[in-house]
């Protein structure tokens, strides 16, 4: 039994890049950021008229982000060479995917700004929180879509940071092995 503990202790752990950096906590935050993107893909599938298939990007990227964090947690609990390779690959793929999806989200945000406002001939809608305003349903939907994509951009920035830190940490552990 004690020989198993010695073998496990000899396996390299992920490097702590900074004194405050904990790879296990970073992996948990990464998983949460991925789950937020997956959850936001559901309402985005109904709202975005400019890019109707945009909801696929946060769905797949969210799954990739969750996989990267899961491999990191699995490696932290039971270090092995195979899990370390999975951790390195999944975090690098997650970093690449989040950078690509960041460009897609920014493009979608810029398209949302270029939309024409509704005609003044439409009937005003009533907003009970702010009183009567002359907003058409298209403006409200456009604003809602813009806010959702902005949330995806913010979660994606967090995922880029987490995947960068986890990738560097896993690569350093892979090189020392």
Coordinates of C-alpha atoms in Angstrom, one line a residue:
X1 CA 0.0 0.0 0.0
X2 CA 2.8 2.4 0.8
X3 CA 4.5 1.6 -2.5
X4 CA 1.4 2.9 -4.4
X5 CA 1.7 6.2 -2.5
X6 CA 5.3 6.5 -3.5
X7 CA 4.5 5.9 -7.2
X8 CA 1.7 8.5 -7.1
X9 CA 3.9 11.1 -5.4
X10 CA 6.6 10.7 -8.0
X11 CA 4.3 11.8 -10.8
X12 CA 4.7 15.5 -11.7
X13 CA 1.9 17.8 -10.8
X14 CA 0.8 20.8 -12.9
X15 CA 3.1 23.7 -12.2
X16 CA 2.0 26.6 -10.0
X17 CA 2.9 29.5 -12.2
X18 CA 2.2 32.0 -9.5
X19 CA 1.9 31.6 -5.7
X20 CA -1.8 32.4 -5.9
X21 CA -2.4 30.1 -8.9
X22 CA -4.1 26.8 -8.1
X23 CA -4.6 24.5 -11.2
X24 CA -7.5 22.7 -9.6
X25 CA -9.5 25.9 -8.8
X26 CA -8.6 27.2 -12.3
X27 CA -10.0 24.0 -13.8
X28 CA -13.3 24.4 -11.8
X29 CA -13.6 28.0 -13.0
X30 CA -12.9 26.9 -16.6
X31 CA -15.7 24.2 -16.4
X32 CA -18.1 26.8 -15.1
X33 CA -17.3 29.3 -17.9
X34 CA -17.9 26.5 -20.4
X35 CA -21.2 25.6 -18.8
X36 CA -22.3 29.2 -19.0
X37 CA -21.5 29.3 -22.7
X38 CA -23.5 26.1 -23.2
X39 CA -26.4 27.5 -21.3
X40 CA -26.3 30.8 -23.2
X41 CA -26.4 28.9 -26.5
X42 CA -30.0 27.8 -25.8
X43 CA -31.7 31.2 -25.9
X44 CA -29.3 32.4 -28.6
X45 CA -30.7 29.8 -30.9
X46 CA -34.0 31.6 -30.8
X47 CA -32.9 35.2 -30.9
X48 CA -30.1 36.0 -33.4
X49 CA -31.6 36.7 -36.9
X50 CA -28.3 37.9 -38.5
X51 CA -26.3 34.7 -37.9
X52 CA -29.0 32.0 -37.4
X53 CA -26.5 29.3 -36.7
X54 CA -24.5 31.3 -34.2
X55 CA -25.7 29.3 -31.3
X56 CA -23.6 26.4 -32.5
X57 CA -20.4 28.2 -31.6
X58 CA -21.0 28.7 -27.9
X59 CA -22.4 25.1 -27.7
X60 CA -19.3 23.5 -29.1
X61 CA -16.8 25.9 -27.6
X62 CA -18.5 25.4 -24.2
X63 CA -18.2 21.7 -24.5
X64 CA -14.5 22.0 -25.5
X65 CA -13.9 24.3 -22.5
X66 CA -15.6 21.8 -20.1
X67 CA -13.5 19.0 -21.5
X68 CA -10.3 20.9 -21.0
X69 CA -11.2 21.7 -17.4
X70 CA -12.3 18.1 -16.8
X71 CA -9.0 16.7 -18.0
X72 CA -7.2 19.1 -15.7
X73 CA -9.2 18.0 -12.7
X74 CA -8.7 14.4 -13.6
X75 CA -5.0 14.9 -13.9
X76 CA -4.8 16.7 -10.5
X77 CA -6.6 13.9 -8.8
X78 CA -4.7 11.0 -10.4
X79 CA -1.6 12.0 -12.3
X80 CA -0.6 9.9 -15.2
X81 CA 1.2 10.5 -18.5
X82 CA -1.9 9.7 -20.5
X83 CA -4.0 12.2 -18.5
X84 CA -1.2 14.8 -18.8
X85 CA -1.3 14.4 -22.6
X86 CA -5.0 14.8 -22.6
X87 CA -4.8 17.8 -20.4
X88 CA -2.2 19.5 -22.7
X89 CA -4.1 18.7 -25.9
X90 CA -7.5 19.7 -24.6
X91 CA -6.3 22.9 -23.1
X92 CA -4.5 23.9 -26.3
X93 CA -7.6 23.0 -28.4
X94 CA -9.7 24.9 -25.9
X95 CA -7.4 28.0 -26.2
X96 CA -7.5 27.8 -30.0
X97 CA -11.3 27.4 -30.0
X98 CA -11.9 30.2 -27.6
X99 CA -9.8 32.6 -29.7
X100 CA -11.7 31.6 -32.8
X101 CA -15.0 32.0 -31.1
X102 CA -13.9 35.4 -29.7
X103 CA -13.5 36.6 -33.3
X104 CA -16.9 35.2 -34.3
X105 CA -18.6 36.9 -31.3
X106 CA -16.9 40.2 -32.1
X107 CA -18.0 40.0 -35.7
X108 CA -21.5 39.3 -34.5
X109 CA -21.4 42.3 -32.2
X110 CA -20.3 44.6 -34.9
X111 CA -23.2 43.3 -37.1
X112 CA -25.7 44.1 -34.4
X113 CA -24.6 47.7 -34.3
X114 CA -25.1 48.2 -38.1
X115 CA -28.8 47.3 -38.0
X116 CA -31.3 49.9 -39.1
X117 CA -33.8 51.1 -36.4
X118 CA -37.5 50.3 -36.8
X119 CA -39.8 52.6 -38.7
X120 CA -41.6 55.4 -36.8
X121 CA -44.9 54.1 -38.3
X122 CA -44.9 51.1 -36.0
X123 CA -47.0 51.2 -32.9
X124 CA -45.2 52.0 -29.7
X125 CA -44.7 49.2 -27.2
X126 CA -45.2 49.7 -23.5
X127 CA -42.5 49.0 -21.1
X128 CA -43.9 48.9 -17.6
X129 CA -40.5 49.4 -15.9
X130 CA -39.7 52.6 -17.8
X131 CA -43.1 53.9 -18.9
X132 CA -44.2 54.2 -22.5
X133 CA -41.5 54.2 -25.1
X134 CA -41.5 54.1 -28.8
X135 CA -39.6 50.9 -29.3
X136 CA -40.5 48.2 -31.7
X137 CA -40.1 44.5 -31.0
X138 CA -37.1 44.4 -33.4
X139 CA -35.2 46.9 -31.4
X140 CA -35.9 45.1 -28.1
X141 CA -34.8 41.8 -29.7
X142 CA -31.7 43.4 -31.1
X143 CA -30.7 44.8 -27.7
X144 CA -31.4 41.4 -26.1
X145 CA -29.2 39.7 -28.6
X146 CA -26.4 42.2 -28.3
X147 CA -26.4 41.7 -24.5
X148 CA -26.3 37.9 -24.8
X149 CA -23.4 38.1 -27.2
X150 CA -21.6 40.5 -25.0
X151 CA -22.0 38.1 -22.1
X152 CA -20.5 35.4 -24.4
X153 CA -17.5 37.6 -25.1
X154 CA -16.9 38.2 -21.4
X155 CA -17.1 34.5 -20.6
X156 CA -14.9 33.8 -23.5
X157 CA -12.2 36.3 -22.3
X158 CA -12.3 34.5 -19.0
X159 CA -11.9 31.1 -20.7
X160 CA -9.0 32.4 -22.8
X161 CA -7.2 33.5 -19.6
X162 CA -7.9 30.2 -17.8
X163 CA -6.9 28.1 -20.8
X164 CA -3.7 30.1 -21.3
X165 CA -2.7 29.6 -17.7
X166 CA -3.7 25.9 -17.7
X167 CA -1.9 25.3 -21.0
X168 CA 1.3 26.8 -19.8
X169 CA 1.1 24.9 -16.5
X170 CA 0.4 21.6 -18.3
X171 CA 3.2 22.2 -20.9
X172 CA 5.7 22.9 -18.1
X173 CA 4.7 19.7 -16.3
X174 CA 4.9 17.8 -19.6
X175 CA 8.4 19.0 -20.3
X176 CA 9.7 18.1 -16.8
X177 CA 8.3 14.6 -17.1

